[in-house]
Coordinates of C-alpha atoms and ligand atoms in Angstrom, one line a residue:
X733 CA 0.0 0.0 0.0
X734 CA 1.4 3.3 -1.7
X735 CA 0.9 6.4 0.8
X736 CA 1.9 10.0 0.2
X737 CA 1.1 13.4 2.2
X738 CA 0.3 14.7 -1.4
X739 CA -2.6 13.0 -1.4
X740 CA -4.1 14.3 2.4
X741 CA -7.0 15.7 0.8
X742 CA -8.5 12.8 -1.5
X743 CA -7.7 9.7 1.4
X744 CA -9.4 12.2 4.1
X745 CA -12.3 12.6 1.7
X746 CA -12.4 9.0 0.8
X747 CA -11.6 8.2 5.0
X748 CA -14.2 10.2 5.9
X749 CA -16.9 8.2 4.0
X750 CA -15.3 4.5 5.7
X751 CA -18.4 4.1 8.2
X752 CA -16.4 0.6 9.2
X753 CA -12.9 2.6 9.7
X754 CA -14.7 5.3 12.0
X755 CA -16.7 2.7 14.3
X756 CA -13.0 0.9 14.4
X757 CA -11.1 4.0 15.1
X758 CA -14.1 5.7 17.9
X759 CA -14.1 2.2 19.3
X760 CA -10.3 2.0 19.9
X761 CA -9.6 6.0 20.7
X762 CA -12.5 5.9 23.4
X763 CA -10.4 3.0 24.9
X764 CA -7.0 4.4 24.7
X765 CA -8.9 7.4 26.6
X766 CA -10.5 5.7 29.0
X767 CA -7.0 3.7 30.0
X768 CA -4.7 7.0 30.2
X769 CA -7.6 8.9 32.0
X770 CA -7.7 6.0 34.9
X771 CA -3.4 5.5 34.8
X772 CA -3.5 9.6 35.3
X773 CA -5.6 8.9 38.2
X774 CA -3.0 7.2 39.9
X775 CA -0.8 10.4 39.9
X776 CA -1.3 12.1 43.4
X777 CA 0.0 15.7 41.4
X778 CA -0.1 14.7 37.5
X779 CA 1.1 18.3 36.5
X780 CA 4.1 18.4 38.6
X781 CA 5.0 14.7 36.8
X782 CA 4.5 16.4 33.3
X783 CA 6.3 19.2 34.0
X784 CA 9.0 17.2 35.7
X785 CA 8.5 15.3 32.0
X786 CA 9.0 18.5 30.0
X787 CA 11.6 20.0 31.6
X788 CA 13.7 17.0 31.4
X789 CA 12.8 17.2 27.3
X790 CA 13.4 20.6 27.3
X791 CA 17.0 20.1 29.1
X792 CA 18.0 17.7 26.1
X793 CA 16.8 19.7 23.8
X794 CA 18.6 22.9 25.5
X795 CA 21.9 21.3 24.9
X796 CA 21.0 18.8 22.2
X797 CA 25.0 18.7 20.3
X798 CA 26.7 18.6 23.5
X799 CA 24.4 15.6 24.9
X800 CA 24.2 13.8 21.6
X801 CA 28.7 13.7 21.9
X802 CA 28.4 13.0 24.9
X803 CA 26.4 9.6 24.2
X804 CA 28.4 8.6 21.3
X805 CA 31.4 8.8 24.2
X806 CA 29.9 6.6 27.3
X807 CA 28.0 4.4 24.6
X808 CA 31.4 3.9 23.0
X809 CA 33.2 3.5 26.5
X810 CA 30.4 0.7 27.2
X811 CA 31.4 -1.6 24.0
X812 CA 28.6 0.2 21.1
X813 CA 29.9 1.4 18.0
X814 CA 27.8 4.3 17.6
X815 CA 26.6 6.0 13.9
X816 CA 25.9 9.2 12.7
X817 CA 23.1 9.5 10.1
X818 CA 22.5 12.7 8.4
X819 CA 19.7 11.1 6.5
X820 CA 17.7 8.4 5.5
X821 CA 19.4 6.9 2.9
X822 CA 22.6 7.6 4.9
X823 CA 20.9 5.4 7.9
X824 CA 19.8 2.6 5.3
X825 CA 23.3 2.3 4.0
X826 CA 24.9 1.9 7.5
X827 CA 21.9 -0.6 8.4
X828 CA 22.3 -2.8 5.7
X829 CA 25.7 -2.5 6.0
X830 CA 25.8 -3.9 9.1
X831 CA 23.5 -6.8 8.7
X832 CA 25.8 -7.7 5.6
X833 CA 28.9 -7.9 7.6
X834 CA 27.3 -10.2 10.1
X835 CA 26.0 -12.2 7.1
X836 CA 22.8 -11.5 8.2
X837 CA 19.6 -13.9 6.6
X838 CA 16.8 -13.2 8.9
X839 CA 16.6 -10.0 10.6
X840 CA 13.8 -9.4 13.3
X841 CA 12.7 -5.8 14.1
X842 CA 10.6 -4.3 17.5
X843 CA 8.4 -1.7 16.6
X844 CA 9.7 1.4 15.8
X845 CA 8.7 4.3 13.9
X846 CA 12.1 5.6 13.1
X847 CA 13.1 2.6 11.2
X848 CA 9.4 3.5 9.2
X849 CA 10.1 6.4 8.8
X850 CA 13.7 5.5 6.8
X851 CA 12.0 2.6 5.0
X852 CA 14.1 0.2 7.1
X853 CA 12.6 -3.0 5.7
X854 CA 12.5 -2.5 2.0
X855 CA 16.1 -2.0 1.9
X856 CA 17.2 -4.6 3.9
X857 CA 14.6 -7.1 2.0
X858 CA 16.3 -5.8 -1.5
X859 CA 19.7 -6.7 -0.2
X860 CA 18.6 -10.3 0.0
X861 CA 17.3 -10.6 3.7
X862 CA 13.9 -11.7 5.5
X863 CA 12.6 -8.8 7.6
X864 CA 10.1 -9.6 10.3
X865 CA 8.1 -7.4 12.2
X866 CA 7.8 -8.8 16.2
X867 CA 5.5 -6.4 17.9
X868 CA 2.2 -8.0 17.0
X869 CA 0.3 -5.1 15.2
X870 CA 3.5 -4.4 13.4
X871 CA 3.0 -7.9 12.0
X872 CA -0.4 -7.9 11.5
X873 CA 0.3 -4.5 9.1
X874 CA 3.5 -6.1 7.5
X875 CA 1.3 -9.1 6.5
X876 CA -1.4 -6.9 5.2
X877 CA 1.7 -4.5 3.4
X878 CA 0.2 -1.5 4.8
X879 CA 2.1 1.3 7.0
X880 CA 1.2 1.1 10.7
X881 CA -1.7 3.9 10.9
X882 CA -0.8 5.0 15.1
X883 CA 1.8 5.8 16.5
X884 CA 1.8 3.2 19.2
X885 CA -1.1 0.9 18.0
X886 CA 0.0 0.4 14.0
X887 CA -3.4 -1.9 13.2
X888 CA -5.6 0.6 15.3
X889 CA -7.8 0.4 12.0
X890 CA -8.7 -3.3 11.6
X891 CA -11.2 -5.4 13.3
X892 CA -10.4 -8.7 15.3
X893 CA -12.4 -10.2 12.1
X894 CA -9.8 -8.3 9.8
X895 CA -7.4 -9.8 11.7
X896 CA -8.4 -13.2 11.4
X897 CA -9.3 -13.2 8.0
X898 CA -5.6 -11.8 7.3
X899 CA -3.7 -14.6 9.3
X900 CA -6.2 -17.2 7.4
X901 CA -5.1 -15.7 3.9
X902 CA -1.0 -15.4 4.9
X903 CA 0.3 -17.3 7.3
X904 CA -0.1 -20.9 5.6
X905 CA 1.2 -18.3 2.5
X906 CA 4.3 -16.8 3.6
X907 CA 5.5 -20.3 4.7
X908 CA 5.4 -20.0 8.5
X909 CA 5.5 -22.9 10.4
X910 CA 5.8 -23.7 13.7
X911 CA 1.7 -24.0 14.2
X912 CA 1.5 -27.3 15.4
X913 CA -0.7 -28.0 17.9
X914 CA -2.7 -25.1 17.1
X915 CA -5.8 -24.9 15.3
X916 CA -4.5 -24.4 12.2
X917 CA -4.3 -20.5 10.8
X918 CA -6.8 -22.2 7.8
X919 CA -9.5 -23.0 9.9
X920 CA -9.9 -19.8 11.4
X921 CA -13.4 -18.2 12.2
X922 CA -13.9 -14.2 12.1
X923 CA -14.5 -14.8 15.6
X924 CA -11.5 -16.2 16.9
X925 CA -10.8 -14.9 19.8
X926 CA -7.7 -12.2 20.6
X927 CA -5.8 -14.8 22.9
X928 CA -6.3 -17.7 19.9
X929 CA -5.1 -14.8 17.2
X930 CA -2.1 -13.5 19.5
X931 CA -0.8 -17.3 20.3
X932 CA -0.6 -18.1 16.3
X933 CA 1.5 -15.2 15.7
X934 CA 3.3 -15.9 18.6
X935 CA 4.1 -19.4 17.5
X936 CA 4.7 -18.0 13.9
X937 CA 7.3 -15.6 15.2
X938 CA 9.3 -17.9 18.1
X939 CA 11.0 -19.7 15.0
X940 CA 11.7 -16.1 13.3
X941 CA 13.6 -15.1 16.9
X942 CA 15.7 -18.1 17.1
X943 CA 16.4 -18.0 13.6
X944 CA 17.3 -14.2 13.6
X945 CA 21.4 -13.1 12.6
X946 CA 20.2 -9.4 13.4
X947 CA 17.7 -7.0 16.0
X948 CA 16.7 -3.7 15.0
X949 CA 14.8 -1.7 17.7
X950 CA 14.1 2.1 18.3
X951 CA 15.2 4.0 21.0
X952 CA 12.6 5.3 23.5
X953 CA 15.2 7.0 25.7
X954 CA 18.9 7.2 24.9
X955 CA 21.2 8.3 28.2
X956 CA 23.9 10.6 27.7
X957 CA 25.7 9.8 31.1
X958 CA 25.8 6.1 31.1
X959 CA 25.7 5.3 27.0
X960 CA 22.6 2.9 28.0
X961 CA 19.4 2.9 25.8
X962 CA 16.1 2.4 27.0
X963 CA 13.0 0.5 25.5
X964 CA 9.6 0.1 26.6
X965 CA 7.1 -2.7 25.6
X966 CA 4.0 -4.8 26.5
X967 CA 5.1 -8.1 24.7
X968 CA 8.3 -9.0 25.3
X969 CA 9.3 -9.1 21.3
X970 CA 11.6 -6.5 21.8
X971 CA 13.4 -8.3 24.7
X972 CA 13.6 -11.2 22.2
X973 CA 15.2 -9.2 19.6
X974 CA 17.7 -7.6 21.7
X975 CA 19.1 -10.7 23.3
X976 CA 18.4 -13.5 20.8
X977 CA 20.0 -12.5 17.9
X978 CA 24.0 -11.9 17.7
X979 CA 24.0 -8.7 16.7
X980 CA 21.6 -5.8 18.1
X981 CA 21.1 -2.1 16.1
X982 CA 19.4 0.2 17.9
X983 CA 18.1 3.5 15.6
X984 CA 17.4 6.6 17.5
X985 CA 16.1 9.9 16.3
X986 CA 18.9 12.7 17.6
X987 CA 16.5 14.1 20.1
X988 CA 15.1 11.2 21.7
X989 CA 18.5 11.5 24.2
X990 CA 18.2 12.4 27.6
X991 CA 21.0 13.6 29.9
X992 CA 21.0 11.7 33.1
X993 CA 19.1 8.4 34.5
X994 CA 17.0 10.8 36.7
X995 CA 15.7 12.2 33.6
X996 CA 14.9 9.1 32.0
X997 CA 12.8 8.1 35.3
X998 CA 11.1 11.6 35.2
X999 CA 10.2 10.7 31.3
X1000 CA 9.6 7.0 31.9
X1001 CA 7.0 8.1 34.8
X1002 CA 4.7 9.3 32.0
X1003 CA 5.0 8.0 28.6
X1004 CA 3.4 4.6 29.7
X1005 CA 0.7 6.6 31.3
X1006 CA 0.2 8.4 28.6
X1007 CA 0.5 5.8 25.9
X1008 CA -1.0 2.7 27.2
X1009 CA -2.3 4.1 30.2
X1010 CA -0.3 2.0 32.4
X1011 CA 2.0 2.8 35.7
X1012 CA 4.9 1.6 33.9
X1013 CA 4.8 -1.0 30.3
X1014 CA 5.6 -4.4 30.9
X1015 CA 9.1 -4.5 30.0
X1016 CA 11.3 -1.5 30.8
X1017 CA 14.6 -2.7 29.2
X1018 CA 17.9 -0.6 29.7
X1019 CA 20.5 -1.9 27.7
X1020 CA 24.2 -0.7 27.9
X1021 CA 26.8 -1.9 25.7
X1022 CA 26.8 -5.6 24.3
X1023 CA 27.2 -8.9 26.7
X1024 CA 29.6 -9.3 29.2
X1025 CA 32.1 -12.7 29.2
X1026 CA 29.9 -13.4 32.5
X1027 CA 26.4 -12.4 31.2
X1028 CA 24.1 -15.3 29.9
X1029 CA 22.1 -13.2 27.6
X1030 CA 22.3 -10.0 25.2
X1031 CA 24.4 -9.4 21.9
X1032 CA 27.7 -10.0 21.9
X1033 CA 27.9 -7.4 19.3
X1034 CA 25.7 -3.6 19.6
X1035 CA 25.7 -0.6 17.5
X1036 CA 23.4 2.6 17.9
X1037 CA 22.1 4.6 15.1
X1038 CA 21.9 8.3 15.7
X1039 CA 19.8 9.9 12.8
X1040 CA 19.4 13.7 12.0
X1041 CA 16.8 13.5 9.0
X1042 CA 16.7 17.6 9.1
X1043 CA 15.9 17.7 12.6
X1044 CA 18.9 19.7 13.2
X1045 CA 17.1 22.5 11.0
X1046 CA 14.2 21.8 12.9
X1047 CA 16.1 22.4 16.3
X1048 CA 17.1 25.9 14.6
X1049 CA 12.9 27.0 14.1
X1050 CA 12.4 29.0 17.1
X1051 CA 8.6 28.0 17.6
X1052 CA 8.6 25.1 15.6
X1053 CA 11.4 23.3 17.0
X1054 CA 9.0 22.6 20.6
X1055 CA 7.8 19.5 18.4
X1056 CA 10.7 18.0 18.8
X1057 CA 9.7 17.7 22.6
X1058 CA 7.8 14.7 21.6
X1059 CA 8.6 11.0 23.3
X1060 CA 5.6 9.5 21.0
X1061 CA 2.5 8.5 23.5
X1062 CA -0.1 8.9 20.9
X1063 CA -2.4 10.2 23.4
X1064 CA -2.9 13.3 20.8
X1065 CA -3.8 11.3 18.1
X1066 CA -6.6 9.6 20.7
X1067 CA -8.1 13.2 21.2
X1068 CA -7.9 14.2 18.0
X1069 CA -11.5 15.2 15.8
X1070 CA -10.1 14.6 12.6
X1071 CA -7.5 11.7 13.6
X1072 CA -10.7 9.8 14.8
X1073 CA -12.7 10.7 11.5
X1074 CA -9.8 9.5 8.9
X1075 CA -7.5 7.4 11.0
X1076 CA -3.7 7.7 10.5
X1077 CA -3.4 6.3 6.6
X1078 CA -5.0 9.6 5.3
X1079 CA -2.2 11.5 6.4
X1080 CA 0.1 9.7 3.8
X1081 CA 3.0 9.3 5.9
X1082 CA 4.4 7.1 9.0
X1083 CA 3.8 9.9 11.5
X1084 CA -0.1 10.5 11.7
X1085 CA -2.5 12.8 13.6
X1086 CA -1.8 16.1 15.1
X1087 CA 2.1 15.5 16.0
X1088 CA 2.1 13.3 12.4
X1089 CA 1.0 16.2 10.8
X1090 CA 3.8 19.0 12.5
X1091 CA 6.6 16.2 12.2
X1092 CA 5.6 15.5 8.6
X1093 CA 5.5 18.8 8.0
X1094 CA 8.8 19.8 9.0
X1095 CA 10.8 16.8 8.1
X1096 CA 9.5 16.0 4.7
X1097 CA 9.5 18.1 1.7
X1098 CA 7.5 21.4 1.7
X1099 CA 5.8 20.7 -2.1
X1100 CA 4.4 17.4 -0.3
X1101 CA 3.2 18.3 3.0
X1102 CA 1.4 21.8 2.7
X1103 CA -1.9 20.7 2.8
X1104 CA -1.2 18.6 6.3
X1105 CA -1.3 21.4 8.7
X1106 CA -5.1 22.7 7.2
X1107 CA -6.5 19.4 8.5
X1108 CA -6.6 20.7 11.8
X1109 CA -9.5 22.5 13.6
X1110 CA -7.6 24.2 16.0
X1111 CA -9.8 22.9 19.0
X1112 CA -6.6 22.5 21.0
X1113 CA -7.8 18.7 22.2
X1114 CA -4.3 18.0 21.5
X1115 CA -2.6 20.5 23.5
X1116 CA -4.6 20.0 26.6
X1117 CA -3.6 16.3 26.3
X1118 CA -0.2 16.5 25.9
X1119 CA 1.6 15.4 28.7
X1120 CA 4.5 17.7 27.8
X1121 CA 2.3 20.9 27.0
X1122 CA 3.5 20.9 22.9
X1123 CA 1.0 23.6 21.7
X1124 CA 0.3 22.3 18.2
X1125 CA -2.6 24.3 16.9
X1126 CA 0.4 27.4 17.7
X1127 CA 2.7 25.2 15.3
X1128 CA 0.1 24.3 13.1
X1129 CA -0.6 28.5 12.9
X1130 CA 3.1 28.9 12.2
X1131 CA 2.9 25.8 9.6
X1132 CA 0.5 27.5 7.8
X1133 CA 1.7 30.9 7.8
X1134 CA 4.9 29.3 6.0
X1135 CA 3.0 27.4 3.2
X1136 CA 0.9 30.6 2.6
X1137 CA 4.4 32.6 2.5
X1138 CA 5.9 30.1 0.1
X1139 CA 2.8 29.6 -1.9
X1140 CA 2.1 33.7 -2.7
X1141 CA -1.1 34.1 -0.4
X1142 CA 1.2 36.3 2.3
X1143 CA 1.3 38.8 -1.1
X1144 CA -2.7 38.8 -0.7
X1145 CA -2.1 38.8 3.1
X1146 CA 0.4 41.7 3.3
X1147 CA -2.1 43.3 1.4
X1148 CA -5.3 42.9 3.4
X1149 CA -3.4 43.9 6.2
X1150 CA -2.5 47.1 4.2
X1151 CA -6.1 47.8 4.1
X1152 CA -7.0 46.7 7.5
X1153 CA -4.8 49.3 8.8
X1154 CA -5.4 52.2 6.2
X1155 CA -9.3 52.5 6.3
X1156 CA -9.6 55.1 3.6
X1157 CA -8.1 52.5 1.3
X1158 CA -10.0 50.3 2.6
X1159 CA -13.2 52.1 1.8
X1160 CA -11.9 52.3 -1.6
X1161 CA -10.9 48.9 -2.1
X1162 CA -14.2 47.3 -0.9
X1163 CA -16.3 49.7 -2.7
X1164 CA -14.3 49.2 -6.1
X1165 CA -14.9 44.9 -5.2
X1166 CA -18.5 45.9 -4.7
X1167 CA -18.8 47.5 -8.4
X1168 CA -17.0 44.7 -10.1
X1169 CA -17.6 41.7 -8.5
X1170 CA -20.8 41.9 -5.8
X1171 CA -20.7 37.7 -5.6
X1172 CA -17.1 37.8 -5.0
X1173 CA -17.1 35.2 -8.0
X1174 CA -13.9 36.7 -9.5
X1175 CA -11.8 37.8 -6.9
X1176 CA -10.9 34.5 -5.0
X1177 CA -9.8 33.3 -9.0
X1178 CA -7.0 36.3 -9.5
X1179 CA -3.7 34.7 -9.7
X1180 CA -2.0 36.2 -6.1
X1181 CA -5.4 34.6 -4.2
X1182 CA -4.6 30.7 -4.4
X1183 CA -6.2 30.2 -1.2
X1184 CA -8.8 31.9 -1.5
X1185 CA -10.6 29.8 -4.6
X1186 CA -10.6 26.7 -1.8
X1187 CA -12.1 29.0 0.4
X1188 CA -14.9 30.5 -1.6
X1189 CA -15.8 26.4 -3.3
X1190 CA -16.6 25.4 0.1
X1191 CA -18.4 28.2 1.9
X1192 CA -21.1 30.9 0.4
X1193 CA -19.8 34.4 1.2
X1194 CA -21.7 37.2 2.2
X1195 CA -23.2 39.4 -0.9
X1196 CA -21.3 42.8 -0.8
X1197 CA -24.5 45.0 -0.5
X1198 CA -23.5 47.4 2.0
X1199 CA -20.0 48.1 3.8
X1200 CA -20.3 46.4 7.3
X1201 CA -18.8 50.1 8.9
X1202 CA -22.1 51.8 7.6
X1203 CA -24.3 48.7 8.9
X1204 CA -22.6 49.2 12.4
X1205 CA -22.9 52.8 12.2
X1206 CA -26.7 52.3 11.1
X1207 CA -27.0 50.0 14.3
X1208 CA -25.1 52.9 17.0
X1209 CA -27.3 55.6 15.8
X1210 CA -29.9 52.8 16.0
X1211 CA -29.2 52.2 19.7
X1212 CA -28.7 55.8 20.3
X1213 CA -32.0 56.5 19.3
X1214 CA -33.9 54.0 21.6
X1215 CA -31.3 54.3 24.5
X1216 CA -33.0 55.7 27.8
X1217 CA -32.2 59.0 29.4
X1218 CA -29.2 58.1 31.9
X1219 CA -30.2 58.9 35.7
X1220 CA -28.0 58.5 38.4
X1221 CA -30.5 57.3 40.9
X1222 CA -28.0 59.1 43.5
X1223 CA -28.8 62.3 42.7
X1224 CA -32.7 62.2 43.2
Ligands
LIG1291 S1 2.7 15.5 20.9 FE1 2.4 15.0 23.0 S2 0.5 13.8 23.1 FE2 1.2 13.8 21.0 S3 2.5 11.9 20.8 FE3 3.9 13.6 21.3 S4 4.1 13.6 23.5 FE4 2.3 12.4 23.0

């Protein structure tokens, strides 16, 4: 399945006619709610947590190059070989080198939305290797070749029925075995249960672990003091990946780094909470350097990814750069109107919903992404969720200012504003529109107003009959007329 931000406004239309996508996606966002509302409970003073959250984000991000050497040096000192990655491509190339040196046939990945977001798989598939997703609705998207469509719930769009109709049509396909003593994937009923799908693709993916050269994760929380990354899961896939196979890569966007252990806990107190709305997710790994000579587990060999992917010119965007702040709960995307109305697909790139549509935004090309910040109704939902206070309908403002600058609509804003603050002009200008053009049919089309034809296809504007000043100052003299003498009853 092809996805592209270019194409926001035709897979939001189309989305937004999906009855079964928005029963899915109310279904599953009214649960995610309900769970982060009840974990948030638990907090005996949630703001000083979040705040506690954000400032430790805000430190990292204060002092982003220093931390970032910093890492590469206790990482180092701990036995990683560490990577720099100015791009995609760049991260790919290291990646698949990599997995080539350690003659790597089966490579098993946790979920991560970095490695989506540099199309991890398909290069490491074209080199010649199998690429299996572990975290289960990771799977469940890989075998239906779609994108995950939430941050931190990729299938959040299919039904248990989907599901089950997908494992019956691909995993007798794709050659899986290992289902013994199971009812077999061919037999299965659009009502098989969650524990009966879960156990199948567990038992489909055991073989896929022990038979794995190579482990790619994410990073939730890189450490700059100790050189340990951090990863946080529910299924234990990840653990698997990071200690069965030989060789562990960890890829980390730059500013998921944070300086001390302290900060990690003041971070680590939240994201659950937010995300899955538990006290703390299953498995909290910490992982620092590869296996000892007295360790029984882990990878005797590690290496950590650091990607930039123009995040650095992000970091330089003095309003912009706050949504960097982001440890990816998802809980905006839960709150979101429109996310819950088109679901994460119709945003045409891995990061979806209101955070999808800033990071798309700013790290993929202008020409692609300039409709993305317009699906927004600025009803702040996402801001008053955010457990680190990100104020995206401010970012989305500033989004859209810059694709209206770019796109020649701050001529016809620059101009307006002329007017605004000139009101003879003003007077003149709107009385001249008035002669020519009382529909305001021919206006909007002038090249100069490209927004403004959207604008005036969708809505039905006022006819220009009379200025609005001499309707007001119809009205006051109105008012004037029927106002009451004024007595001040202390005088009488
Ligand atoms: S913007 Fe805030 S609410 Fe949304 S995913 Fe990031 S941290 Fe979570």
């Amino acid at each position: 399945m092809e996805i592209n931000p270019r194409d926001f406004r035709e897979q939001s239309e189309k989305a937004c006619h999906d009855a079964t996508l928005r029963a899915v996606l109310d279904h599953a966002t009214r649960y995610f709610q309900a769970k982060r509302g009840a974990a948030l409970e638990t907090f005996a003073d949630r703001e000083t947590h979040f705040a506690r959250a954000r400032a430790a984000r805000l430190a990292a991000l204060s002092r982003l190059p220093e931390l970032l050497e910093q890492l590469e040096q206790t990482a180092t000192a701990a036995g990683t070989r560490v990577h720099w990655a100015a791009d995609a491509a760049q991260a790919r190339e290291i990646i698949t080198g990599i997995a080539q040196d350690c003659g790597a046939k089966v490579v098993v990945k946790g979920k991560s939305m970095v490695t989506e977001e540099i199309a991890l798989n398909p290069a490491l598939e074209a080199a010649g290797m199998e690429v299996w997703e572990t975290d289960l609705g990771e799977f469940i998207v890989q075998l239906a070749g779609e994108p995950p469509s939430h941050i931190i719930a990729p299938c959040i769009h299919k039904s248990r029925a989907d599901v089950a109709a997908l494992f019956r049509a691909k995993l007798g396909l794709l050659g899986l075995s290992g289902l013994d003593g199971l009812p077999g994937q061919e037999n299965l009923s659009d009502a098989a249960s969650i524990p009966e799908l879960t156990l199948l693709a567990r038992k489909a993916l055991r073989e896929k672990f022990l038979a794995a050269d190579l482990g790619v994760t994410g990073v939730n929380i890189a450490v700059a003091e100790t050189g340990s990354v951090i990863l946080v899961e529910n299924e234990g896939n990840i653990r698997m990946s990071t200690t069965c196979p030989p060789v562990h890569v960890a890829v980390m966007s730059l500013e998921k780094v944070a300086a001390t252990l302290e900060d990690a806990a003041d971070i680590l107190r939240v994201l659950p909470r937010s995300a899955t709305g538990q006290k703390m997710s299953s498995y909290v790994s910490v992982l620092t350097g590869p296996r000892r000579p007295n360790e029984q587990d882990g990878a005797r060999e590690t290496h950590l990814v650091i990607l930039d992917n123009g995040r650095s010119e992000v970091l330089a965007e003095p309003i912009l750069r706050e949504a960097l702040l982001c440890f990816r709960c998802g809980a905006c995307l839960n709150s979101c109107p429109v996310y819950q109305t088109i679901g994460g697909h119709a945003y045409g790139s891995v990061y979806s919903g209101p955070i999808g549509a800033l990071l798309s935004s700013l790290l993929l090309p202008a020409q692609d992404t300039r409709d993305l910040p317009f699906g927004c109704t600025l009803c702040g939902a996402c801001k008053r969720t955010c457990p680190l206070g990100i104020d995206h309908p401010r970012l989305m403002l500033r989004l859209r200012e810059r694709v209206c600058q770019s796109s020649g609509t701050g001529l016809a804003g620059a101009a307006h504003s002329f007017l605004a603050l000139h009101p003879l002009f003003y007077r003149l200008a709107v009385g001249a529109a008035r002669a020519v053009d009382p529909n305001l049919d021919l206006l909007p089309r002038l090249p100069g107003f490209p927004g403004l034809a959207n604008f005036v296809d969708t809505r039905q504007p006022p006819e220009l009959k009379k200025p609005f000043s001499a309707q007001l100052l119809r009205l006051r003299k109105k008012q004037a007329r029927t106002k009451k003498p004024h007595t001040n009853k202390g005088d009488a």
